[in-house]
C-alpha positions as MATLAB code, in Angstrom:
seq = 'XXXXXXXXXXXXXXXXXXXXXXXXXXXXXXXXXXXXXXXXXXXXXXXXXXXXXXXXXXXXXXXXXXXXXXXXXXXXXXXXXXXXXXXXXXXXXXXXXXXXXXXXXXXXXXXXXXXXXXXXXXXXXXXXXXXXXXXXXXXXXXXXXXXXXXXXXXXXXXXXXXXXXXXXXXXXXXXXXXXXXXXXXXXXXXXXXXXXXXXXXXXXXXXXXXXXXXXXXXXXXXXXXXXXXXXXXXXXXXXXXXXXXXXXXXXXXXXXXXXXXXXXXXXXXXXXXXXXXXXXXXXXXXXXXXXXXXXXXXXXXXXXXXXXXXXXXXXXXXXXXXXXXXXXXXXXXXXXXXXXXXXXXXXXXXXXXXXXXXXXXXXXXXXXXXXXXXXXXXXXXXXXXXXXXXXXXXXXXXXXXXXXXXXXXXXXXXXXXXXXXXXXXXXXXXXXXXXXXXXXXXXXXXXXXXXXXXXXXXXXXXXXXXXXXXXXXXXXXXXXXXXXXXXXXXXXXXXXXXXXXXXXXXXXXXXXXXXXXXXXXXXXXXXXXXXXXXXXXXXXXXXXXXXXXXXXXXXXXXXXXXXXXXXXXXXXXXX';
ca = [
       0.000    0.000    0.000;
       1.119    3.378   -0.877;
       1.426    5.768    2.236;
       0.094    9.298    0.131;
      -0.749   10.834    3.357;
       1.930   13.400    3.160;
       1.132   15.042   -0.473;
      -2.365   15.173    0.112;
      -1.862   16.901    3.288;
      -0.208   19.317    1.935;
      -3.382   19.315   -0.540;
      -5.709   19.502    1.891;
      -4.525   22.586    3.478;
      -4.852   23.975    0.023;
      -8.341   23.131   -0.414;
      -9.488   23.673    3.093;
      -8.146   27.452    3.274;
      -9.711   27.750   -0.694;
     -13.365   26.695    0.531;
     -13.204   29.142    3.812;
     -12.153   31.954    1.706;
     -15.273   32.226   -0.850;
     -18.302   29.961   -1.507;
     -17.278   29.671   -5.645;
     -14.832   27.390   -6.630;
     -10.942   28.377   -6.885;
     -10.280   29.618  -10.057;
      -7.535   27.498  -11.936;
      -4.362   29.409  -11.842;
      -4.506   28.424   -7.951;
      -4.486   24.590   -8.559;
      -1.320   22.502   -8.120;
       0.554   22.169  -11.835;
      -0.677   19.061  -13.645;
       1.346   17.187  -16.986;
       1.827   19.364  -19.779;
      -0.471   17.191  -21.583;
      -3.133   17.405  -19.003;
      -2.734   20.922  -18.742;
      -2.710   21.612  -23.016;
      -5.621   19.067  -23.894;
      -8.084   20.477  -21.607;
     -11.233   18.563  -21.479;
     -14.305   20.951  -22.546;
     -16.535   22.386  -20.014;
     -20.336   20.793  -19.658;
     -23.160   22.112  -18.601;
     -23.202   20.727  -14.937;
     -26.731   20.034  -15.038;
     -27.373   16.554  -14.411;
     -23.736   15.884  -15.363;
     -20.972   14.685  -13.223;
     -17.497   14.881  -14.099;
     -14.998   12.120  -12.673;
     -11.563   12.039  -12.020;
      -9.136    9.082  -13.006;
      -5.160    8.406  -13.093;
      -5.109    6.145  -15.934;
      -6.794    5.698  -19.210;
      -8.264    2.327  -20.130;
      -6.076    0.378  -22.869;
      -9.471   -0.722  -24.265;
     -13.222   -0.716  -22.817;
     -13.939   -4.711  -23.844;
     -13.812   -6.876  -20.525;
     -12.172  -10.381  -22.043;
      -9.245   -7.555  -23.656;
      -8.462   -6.152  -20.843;
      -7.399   -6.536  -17.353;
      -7.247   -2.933  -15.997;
      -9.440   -1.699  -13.366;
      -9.970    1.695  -14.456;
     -11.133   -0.096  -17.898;
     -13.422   -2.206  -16.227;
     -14.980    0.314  -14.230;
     -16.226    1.776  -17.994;
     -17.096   -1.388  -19.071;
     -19.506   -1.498  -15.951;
     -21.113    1.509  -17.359;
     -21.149    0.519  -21.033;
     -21.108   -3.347  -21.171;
     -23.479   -5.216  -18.512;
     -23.619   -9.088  -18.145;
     -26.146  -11.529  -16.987;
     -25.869  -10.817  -13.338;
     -24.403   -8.259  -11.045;
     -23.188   -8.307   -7.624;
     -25.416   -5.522   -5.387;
     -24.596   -3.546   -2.320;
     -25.280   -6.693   -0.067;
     -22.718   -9.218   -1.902;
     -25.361  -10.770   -3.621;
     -25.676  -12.112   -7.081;
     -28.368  -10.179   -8.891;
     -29.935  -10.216  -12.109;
     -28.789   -8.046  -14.535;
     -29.956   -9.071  -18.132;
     -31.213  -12.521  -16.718;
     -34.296  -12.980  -15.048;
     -33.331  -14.834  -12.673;
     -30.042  -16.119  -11.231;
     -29.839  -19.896  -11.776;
     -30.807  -22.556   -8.500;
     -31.140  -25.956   -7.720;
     -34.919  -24.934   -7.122;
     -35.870  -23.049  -10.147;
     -34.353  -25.977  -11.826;
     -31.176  -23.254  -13.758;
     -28.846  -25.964  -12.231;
     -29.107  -30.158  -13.204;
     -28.791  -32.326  -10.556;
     -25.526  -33.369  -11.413;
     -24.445  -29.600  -11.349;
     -23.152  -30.013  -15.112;
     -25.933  -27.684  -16.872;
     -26.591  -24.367  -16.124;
     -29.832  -23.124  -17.714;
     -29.851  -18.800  -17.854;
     -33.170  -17.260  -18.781;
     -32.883  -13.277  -20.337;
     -35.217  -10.800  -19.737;
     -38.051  -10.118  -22.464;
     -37.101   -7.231  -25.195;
     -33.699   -6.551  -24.423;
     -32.096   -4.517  -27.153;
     -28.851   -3.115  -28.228;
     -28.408    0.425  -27.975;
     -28.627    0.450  -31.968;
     -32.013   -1.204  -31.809;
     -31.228   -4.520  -32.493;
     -32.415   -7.569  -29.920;
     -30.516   -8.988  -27.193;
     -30.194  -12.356  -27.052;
     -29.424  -16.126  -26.193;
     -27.306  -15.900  -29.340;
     -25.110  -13.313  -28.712;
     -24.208  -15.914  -25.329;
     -23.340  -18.243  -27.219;
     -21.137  -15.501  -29.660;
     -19.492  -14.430  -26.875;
     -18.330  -17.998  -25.680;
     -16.832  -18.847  -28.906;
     -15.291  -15.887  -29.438;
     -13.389  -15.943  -26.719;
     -11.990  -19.486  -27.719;
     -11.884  -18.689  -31.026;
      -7.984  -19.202  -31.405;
      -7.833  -16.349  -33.849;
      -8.703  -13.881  -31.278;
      -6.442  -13.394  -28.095;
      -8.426  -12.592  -24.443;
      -6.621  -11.965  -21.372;
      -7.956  -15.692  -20.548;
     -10.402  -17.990  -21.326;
     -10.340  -19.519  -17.334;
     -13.802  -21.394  -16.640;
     -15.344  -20.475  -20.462;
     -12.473  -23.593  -21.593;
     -14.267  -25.809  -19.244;
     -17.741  -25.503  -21.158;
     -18.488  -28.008  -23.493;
     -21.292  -26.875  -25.106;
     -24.418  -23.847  -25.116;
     -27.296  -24.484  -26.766;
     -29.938  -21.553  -27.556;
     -33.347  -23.180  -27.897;
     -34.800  -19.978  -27.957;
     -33.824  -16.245  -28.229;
     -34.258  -16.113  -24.259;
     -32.583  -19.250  -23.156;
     -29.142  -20.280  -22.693;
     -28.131  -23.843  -21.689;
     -24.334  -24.311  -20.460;
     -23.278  -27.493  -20.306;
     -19.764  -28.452  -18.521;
     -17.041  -31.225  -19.244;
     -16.996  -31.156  -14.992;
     -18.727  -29.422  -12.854;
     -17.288  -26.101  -12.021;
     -18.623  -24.305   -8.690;
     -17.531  -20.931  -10.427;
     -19.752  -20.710  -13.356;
     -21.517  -17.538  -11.824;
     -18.177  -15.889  -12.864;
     -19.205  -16.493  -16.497;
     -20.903  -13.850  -18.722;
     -21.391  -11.847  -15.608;
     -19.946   -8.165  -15.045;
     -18.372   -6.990  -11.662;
     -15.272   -4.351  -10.452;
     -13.559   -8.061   -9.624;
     -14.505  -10.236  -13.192;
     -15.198   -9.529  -16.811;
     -18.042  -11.138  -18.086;
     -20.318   -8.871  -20.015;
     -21.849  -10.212  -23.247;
     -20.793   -9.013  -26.996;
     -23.106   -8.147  -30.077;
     -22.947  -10.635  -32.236;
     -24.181   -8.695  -35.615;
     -21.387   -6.326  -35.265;
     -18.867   -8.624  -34.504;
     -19.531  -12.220  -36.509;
     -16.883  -13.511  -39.044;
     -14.605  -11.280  -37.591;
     -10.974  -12.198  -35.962;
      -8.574  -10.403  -33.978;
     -10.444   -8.721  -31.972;
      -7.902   -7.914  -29.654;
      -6.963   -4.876  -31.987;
     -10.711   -4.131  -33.328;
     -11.524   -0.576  -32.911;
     -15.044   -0.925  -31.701;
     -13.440   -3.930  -28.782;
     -11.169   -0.670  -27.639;
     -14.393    2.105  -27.988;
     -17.872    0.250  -28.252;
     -20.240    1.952  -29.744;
     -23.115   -0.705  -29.794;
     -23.888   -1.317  -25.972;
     -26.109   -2.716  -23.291;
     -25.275   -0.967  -20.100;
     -26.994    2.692  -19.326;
     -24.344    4.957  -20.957;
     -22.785    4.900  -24.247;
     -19.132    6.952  -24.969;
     -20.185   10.100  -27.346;
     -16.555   10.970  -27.614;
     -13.204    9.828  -26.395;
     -10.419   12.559  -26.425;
      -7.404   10.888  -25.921;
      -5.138   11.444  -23.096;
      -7.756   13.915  -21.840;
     -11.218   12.590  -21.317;
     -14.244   10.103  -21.853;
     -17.397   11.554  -22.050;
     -21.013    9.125  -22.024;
     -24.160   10.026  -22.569;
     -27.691    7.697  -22.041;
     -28.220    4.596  -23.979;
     -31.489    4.693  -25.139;
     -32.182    1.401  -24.605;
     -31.130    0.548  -21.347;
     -33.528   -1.768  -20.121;
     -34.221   -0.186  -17.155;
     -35.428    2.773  -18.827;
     -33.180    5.970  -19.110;
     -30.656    7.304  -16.511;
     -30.791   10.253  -14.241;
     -27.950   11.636  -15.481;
     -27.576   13.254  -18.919;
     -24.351   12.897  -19.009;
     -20.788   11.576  -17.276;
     -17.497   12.869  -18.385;
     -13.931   11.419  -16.769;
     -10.930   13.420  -17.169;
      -7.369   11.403  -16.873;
      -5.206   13.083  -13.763;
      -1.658   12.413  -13.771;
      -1.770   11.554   -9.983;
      -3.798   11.111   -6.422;
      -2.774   14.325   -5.590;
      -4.403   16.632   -9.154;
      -7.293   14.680   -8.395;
      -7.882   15.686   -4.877;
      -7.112   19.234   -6.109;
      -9.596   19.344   -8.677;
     -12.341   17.828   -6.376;
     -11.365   20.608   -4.053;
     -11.725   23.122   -6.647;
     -15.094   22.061   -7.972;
     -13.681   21.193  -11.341;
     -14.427   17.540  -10.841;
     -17.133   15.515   -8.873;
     -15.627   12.089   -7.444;
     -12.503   10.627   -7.590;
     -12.335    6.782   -6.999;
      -9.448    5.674   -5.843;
      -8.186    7.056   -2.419;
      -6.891    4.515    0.301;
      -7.477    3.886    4.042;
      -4.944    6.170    4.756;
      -6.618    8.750    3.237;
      -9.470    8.755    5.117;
      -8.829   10.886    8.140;
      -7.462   14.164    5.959;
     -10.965   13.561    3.322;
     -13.000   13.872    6.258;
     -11.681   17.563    7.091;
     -13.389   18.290    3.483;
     -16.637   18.235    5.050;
     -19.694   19.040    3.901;
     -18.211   20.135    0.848;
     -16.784   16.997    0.273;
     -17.958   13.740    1.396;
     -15.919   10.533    1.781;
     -17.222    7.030    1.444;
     -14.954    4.011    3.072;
     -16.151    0.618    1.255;
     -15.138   -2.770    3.232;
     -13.820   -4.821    0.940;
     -13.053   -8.737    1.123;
      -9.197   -7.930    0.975;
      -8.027   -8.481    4.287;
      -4.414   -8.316    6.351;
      -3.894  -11.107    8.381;
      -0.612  -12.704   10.660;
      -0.654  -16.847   10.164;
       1.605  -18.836   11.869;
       4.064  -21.531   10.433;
       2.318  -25.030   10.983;
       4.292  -26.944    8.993;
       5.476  -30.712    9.278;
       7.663  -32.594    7.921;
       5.486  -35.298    8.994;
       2.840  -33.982    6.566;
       4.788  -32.837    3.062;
       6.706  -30.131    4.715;
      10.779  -29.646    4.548;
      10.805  -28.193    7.929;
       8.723  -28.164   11.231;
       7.438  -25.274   12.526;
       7.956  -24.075   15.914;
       6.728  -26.264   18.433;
       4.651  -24.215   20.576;
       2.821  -23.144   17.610;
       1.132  -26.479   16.893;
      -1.026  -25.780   20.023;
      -4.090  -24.210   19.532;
      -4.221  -22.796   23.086;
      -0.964  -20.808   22.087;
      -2.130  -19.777   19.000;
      -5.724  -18.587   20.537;
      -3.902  -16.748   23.039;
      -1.814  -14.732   20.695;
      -5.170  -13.913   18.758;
      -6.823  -12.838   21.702;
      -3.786  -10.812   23.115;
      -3.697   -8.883   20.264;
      -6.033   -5.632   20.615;
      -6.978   -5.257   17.226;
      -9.914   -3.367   17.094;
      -7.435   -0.380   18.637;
      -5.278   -0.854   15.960;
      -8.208   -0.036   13.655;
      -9.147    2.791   15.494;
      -5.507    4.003   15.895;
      -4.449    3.209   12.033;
      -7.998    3.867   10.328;
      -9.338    6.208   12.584;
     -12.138    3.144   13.035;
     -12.893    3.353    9.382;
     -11.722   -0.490    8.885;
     -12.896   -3.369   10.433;
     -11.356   -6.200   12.208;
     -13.025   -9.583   10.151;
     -13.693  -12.887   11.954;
     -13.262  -15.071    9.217;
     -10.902  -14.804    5.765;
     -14.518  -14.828    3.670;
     -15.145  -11.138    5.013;
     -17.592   -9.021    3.663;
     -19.254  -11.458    1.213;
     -22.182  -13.452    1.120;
     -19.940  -16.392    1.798;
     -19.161  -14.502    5.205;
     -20.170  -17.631    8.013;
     -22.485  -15.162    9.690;
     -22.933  -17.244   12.743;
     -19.024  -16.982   14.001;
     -18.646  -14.700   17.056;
     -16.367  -12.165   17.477;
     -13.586  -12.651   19.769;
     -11.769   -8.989   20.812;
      -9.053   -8.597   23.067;
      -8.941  -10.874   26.125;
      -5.281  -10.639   27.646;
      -6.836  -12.546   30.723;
      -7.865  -14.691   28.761;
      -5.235  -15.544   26.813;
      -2.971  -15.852   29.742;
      -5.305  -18.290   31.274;
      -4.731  -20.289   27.836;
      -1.059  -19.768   28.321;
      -1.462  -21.280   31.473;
      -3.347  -24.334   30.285;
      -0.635  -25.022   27.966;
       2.119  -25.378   30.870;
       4.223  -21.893   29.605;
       5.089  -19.614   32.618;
       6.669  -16.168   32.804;
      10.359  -16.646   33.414;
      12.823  -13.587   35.047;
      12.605  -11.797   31.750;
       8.771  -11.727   31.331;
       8.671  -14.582   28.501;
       6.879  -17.799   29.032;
       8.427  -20.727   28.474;
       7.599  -24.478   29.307;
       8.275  -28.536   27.534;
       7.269  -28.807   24.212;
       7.560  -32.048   22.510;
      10.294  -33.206   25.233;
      11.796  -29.913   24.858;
      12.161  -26.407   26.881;
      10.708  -24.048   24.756;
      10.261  -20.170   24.805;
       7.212  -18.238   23.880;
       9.439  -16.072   21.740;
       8.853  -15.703   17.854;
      10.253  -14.124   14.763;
       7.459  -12.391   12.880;
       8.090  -11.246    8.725;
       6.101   -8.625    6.846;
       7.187   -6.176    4.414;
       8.882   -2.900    4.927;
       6.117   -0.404    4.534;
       5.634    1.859    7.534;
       2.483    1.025    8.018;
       3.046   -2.540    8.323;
       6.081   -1.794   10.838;
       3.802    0.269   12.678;
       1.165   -1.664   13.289;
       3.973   -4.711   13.787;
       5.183   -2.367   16.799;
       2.069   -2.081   18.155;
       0.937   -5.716   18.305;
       5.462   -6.110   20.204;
       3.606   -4.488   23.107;
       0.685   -6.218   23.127;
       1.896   -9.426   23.207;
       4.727   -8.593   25.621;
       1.865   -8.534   28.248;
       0.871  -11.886   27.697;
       4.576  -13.041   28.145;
       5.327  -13.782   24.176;
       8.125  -12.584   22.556;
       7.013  -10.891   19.146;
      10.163  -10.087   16.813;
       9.676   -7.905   13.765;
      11.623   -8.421   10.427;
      10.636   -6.303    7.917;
      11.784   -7.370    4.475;
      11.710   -5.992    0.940;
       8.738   -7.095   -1.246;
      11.367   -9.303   -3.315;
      12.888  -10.987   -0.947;
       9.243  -11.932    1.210;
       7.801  -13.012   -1.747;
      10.337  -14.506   -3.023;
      10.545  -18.113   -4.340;
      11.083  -21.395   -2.907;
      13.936  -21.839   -5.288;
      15.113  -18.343   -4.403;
      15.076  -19.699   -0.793;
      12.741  -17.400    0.105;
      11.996  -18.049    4.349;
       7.829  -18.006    3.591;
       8.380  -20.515    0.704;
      10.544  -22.310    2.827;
       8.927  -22.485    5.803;
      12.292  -21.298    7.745;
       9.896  -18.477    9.329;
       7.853  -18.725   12.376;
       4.652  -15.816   11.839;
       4.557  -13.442    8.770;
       1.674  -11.294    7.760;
       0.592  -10.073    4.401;
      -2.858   -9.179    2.871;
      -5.179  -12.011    1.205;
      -8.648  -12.094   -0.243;
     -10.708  -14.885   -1.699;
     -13.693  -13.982   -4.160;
     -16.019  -13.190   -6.109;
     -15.799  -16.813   -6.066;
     -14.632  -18.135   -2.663;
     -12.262  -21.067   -3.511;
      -8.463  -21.045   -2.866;
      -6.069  -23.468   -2.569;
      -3.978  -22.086    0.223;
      -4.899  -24.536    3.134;
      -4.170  -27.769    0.353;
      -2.421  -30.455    1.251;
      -1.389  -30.819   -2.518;
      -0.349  -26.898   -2.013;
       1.906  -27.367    0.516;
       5.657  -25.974   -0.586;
       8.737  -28.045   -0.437;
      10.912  -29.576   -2.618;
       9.324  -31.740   -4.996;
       6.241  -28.622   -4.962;
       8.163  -25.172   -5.000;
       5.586  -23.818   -6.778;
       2.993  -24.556   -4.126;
       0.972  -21.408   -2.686;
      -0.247  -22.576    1.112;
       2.376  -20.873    2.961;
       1.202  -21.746    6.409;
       2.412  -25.283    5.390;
      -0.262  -26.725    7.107;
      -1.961  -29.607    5.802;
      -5.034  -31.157    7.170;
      -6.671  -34.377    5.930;
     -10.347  -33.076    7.326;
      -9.813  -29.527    6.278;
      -8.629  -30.843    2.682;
     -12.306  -33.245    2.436;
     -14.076  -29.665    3.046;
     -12.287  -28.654   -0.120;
     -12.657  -31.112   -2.283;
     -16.122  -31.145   -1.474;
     -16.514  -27.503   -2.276;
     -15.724  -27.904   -5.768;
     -17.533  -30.902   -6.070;
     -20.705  -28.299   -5.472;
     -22.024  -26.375   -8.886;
     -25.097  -25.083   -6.494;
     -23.629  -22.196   -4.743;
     -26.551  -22.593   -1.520;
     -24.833  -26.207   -0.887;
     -21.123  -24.660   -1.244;
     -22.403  -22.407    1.367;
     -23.067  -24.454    4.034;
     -19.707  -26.259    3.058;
     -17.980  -23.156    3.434;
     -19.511  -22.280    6.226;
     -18.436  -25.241    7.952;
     -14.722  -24.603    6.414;
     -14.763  -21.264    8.121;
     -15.558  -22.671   11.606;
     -12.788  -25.309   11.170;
     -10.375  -22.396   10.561;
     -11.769  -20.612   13.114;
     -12.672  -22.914   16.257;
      -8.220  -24.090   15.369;
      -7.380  -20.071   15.290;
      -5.271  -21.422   12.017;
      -4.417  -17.236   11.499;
      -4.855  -13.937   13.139;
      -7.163  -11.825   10.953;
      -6.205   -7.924   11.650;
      -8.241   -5.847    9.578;
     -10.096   -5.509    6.025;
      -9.012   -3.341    3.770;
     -11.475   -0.333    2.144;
     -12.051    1.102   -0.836;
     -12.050    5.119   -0.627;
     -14.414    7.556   -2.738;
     -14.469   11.040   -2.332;
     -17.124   12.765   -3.990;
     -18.735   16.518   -4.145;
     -21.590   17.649   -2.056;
     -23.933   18.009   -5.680;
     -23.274   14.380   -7.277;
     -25.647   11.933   -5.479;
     -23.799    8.070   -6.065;
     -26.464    5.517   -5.442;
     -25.438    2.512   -3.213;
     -22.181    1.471   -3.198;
     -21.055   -2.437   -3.471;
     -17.721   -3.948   -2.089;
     -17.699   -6.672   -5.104;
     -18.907   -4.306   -7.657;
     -17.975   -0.971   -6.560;
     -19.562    2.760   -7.284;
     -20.260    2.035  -10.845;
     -22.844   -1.443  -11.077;
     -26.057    0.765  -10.296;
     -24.942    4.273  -12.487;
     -28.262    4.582  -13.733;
     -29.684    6.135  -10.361;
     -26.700    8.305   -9.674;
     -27.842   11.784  -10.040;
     -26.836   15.403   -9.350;
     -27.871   18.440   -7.592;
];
């Protein structure tokens, strides 16, 4: 994470004397200097009635999902190019052109979880007027494995073996296996590309990659449509007039390209622009002097930073054994409750994060019925206690572990960014309370994540705790508590660096992606969660937010932490 508190302080104070001094907004000879290109391609001033004018540090390569994998492109795509379903403000799967998402009980999914049937909506259209339908599904499928044409992937559309189209409405997706992600497929988020392409404006034709309408669509199914594209300087969109939800409230959305964090903030200040979308959590206590001229909107996300401990065996795949002590749950527990997290939110984030109970945070795969457990140093000296570890002369438990004499005292990796090292400090002095020795090492981003042929102490498993920030969705699988992950020699290429390998845990998994109904992979999930949880297999810290910042006049409708600001743009509106 970048730390941009400094610069935009310095901002801040710009804007904040600028908005005592007069009500109208600073004229532009008092803004920070932007590129010369910024600054000599000027995007042209709108009419600010029912407009709203965005600001973004980078232009999208192209504004066709399966051709691109930047953010900022996909984000236009969300307003332009709409898939089957959506994910809303409550992590759920909605329809978008479907009807309905697909279920075990509206029979969408075969028992054998192999078919997926989609229904579409009645009269969708193109923005040119011509129908929407099964057929441009099917298009879009083989188009993406047409080998003539070159996506960013083809992950999960390779594993389809067929789609029929018995009808202009339906769409029948059969698989060569079942695969629990097929909701990924054909559907549009901030986190996937799935939305579906015209097939009359694109049939018979190849290399798409480099096709001027894949960079700059003009035929479209979201609720805007780009009416001009000034390179290096702005995008401007205006209503698709048939948007199947009827016309948006705006009349119009521009984004201008900003050379950095900083020109954005200072034309949001200004008034020249109306939301910029990309701030971070450490942004959030300097937005909220911007008040009431500017508001500030903090977005949980499922990202989430998180200390695990080394649980490795040599007994079960790995090279080396982890410490001793750490293969206790009642240690591990202890250090999870003797960590006062929910201060460190408050004393990092100003409380504008929160501490997660499980590594499924702020999803609908979230196991809802897990309790929170805050700081307890009683508590988790008690445990201590239980586990036959006693302060010695220095204030550090020790006690016999597997025949041996062994000290509460641990090395602990992360990277070197301050914030990390901070918060690393603070959770030192926590833990020294308890009696456990808590050792920071903070290590370049090469060298932490480097490789097990690099010799790399994570990939090794010569570390005893490290700490780094994780995530698992839209779709909720990973394979970092696999047995078959595990990293040693004959698997350096393995990804569970906890090096913990479980035969019940693994079951859970495999069953998991045995599941095409996503209701039944819940309750699996679920039950994964509480494994992880009731064995305090990792000490989740905090989740990580998304940061908006947007003028008092622009009105953003809800916001949603798999989809972002942009899945609902057709109720945004302005004052």
């Amino acid at each position: 994470m970048k730390n941009k508190s400094l610069p935009l302080f310095f901002n801040i104070i710009f804007i904040l004397v600028t908005l005592a001094a007069c009500a109208a907004p600073a004229p532009a000879k008092n803004l920070p200097p932007t590129s010369p290109t910024a600054a000599a391609t000027r995007a042209p001033t709108l009419s600010k009635t029912k407009t709203v004018i965005g600001a973004w540090i980078q232009e999208p390569d192209n504004i066709t999902p399966y051709y691109t994998s930047m953010n900022y492109a996909l984000w236009v795509a969300q307003l332009t190019l709409i898939g089957l379903a959506e994910w809303d403000d409550k992590g759920n799967l909605v329809p978008e052109l479907a009807e309905v998402i697909p279920s075990s009980e509206n029979s969408g999914i075969s028992p054998d979880g192999l078919t997926i049937t989609w229904k579409l909506k009645k009269g969708l259209k193109w923005s040119d007027g011509q129908p929407l339908t099964s057929k441009d599904v099917k298009f879009t499928w083989e188009s993406i494995l047409d080998s003539k044409n070159k996506p960013v992937s083809v992950e999960g559309y390779n594993k389809i073996e067929k789609i029929d189209t018995p009808d202009d409405l339906t769409v029948v997706i059969t698989f060569k296996e079942v695969y629990p992600a097929w909701y990924l497929l054909f559907t549009q988020g901030a986190h996937n590309a799935g939305a579906i392409l015209p097939e009359h404006v694109f049939k018979s034709k190849t290399g798409l990659e480099a096709h001027p309408e894949i960079r700059q669509p003009k035929v479209v199914s979201g609720p805007f449509m780009i009416s001009e594209w000034k390179v290096n300087t702005s995008i401007t969109l205006s209503p698709n007039p048939n948007f199947y939800k009827g016309k948006p409230r705006l009349e119009r959305i521009q984004i201008r390209f900003m050379p950095t964090p900083e020109a954005a903030l200072a034309a949001l200040g200004s008034g020249d622009v109306d939301w910029y979308p990309d701030f971070t959590e450490a942004d959030v206590t300097l937005l909220q002097k911007l008040e009431p001229k500017i508001h500030s909107k903090v977005l949980p996300t499922p990202d989430y930073e998180h200390y695990f401990f080394n649980l490795g065996s040599t007994k079960s795949g790995s090279d080396y054994d982890g410490p001793c002590p750490l293969q206790d749950v009642k240690v591990r527990k202890a250090i999870l409750l003797g960590i006062n997290r929910v201060a460190i939110v408050e004393r990092i984030y100003g409380g504008k994060a929160a501490v997660p109970i499980t590594q499924w945070a702020n999803s609908s795969w979230t196991n809802t019925d897990l309790k929170f457990e805050g700081y307890d140093p009683a508590g988790a000296s008690r445990l201590l206690d239980e586990a036959g570890y006693r302060a010695g002369g220095d204030g550090i438990r020790s006690g016999m572990c597997g025949g041996k004499e062994s000290k509460l005292s641990f090395n602990f990796e992360t990277v070197t960014t301050p914030l990390r090292q901070e918060i690393a400090r603070v959770v030192q002095s926590d833990l020294k309370k308890i009696g456990v020795e808590f050792k920071p090492k903070f290590i370049t981003y090469g060298d932490f994540f480097g490789t097990y042929t690099e010799g790399a102490n994570i990939a090794t498993g010569k570390f005893d705790l490290a700490g780094y920030t994780s995530g698992y969705y839209p779709d909720p699988y990973t394979d970092v508590w696999r047995c078959s992950s595990v990293i040693n020699k004959a698997n350096p290429l393995g990804t569970n660096h906890t090096h913990y390998c479980n035969p019940s845990l693994d079951a859970l998994f495999n069953t998991a992606q045995a599941q095409a109904d996503p209701a039944a992979r819940k309750r699996t999930f679920d039950v994964i969660q509480k494994y992880i949880y009731d064995n305090a297999l990792v000490v989740p810290l905090y989740t990580h937010s998304s940061v908006v910042a947007y003028s008092d006049r622009f009105t953003p409708a809800p916001f949603s932490f798999l989809s972002g600001m942009n899945w609902n743009a057709e109720m945004w509106d302005a004052k």
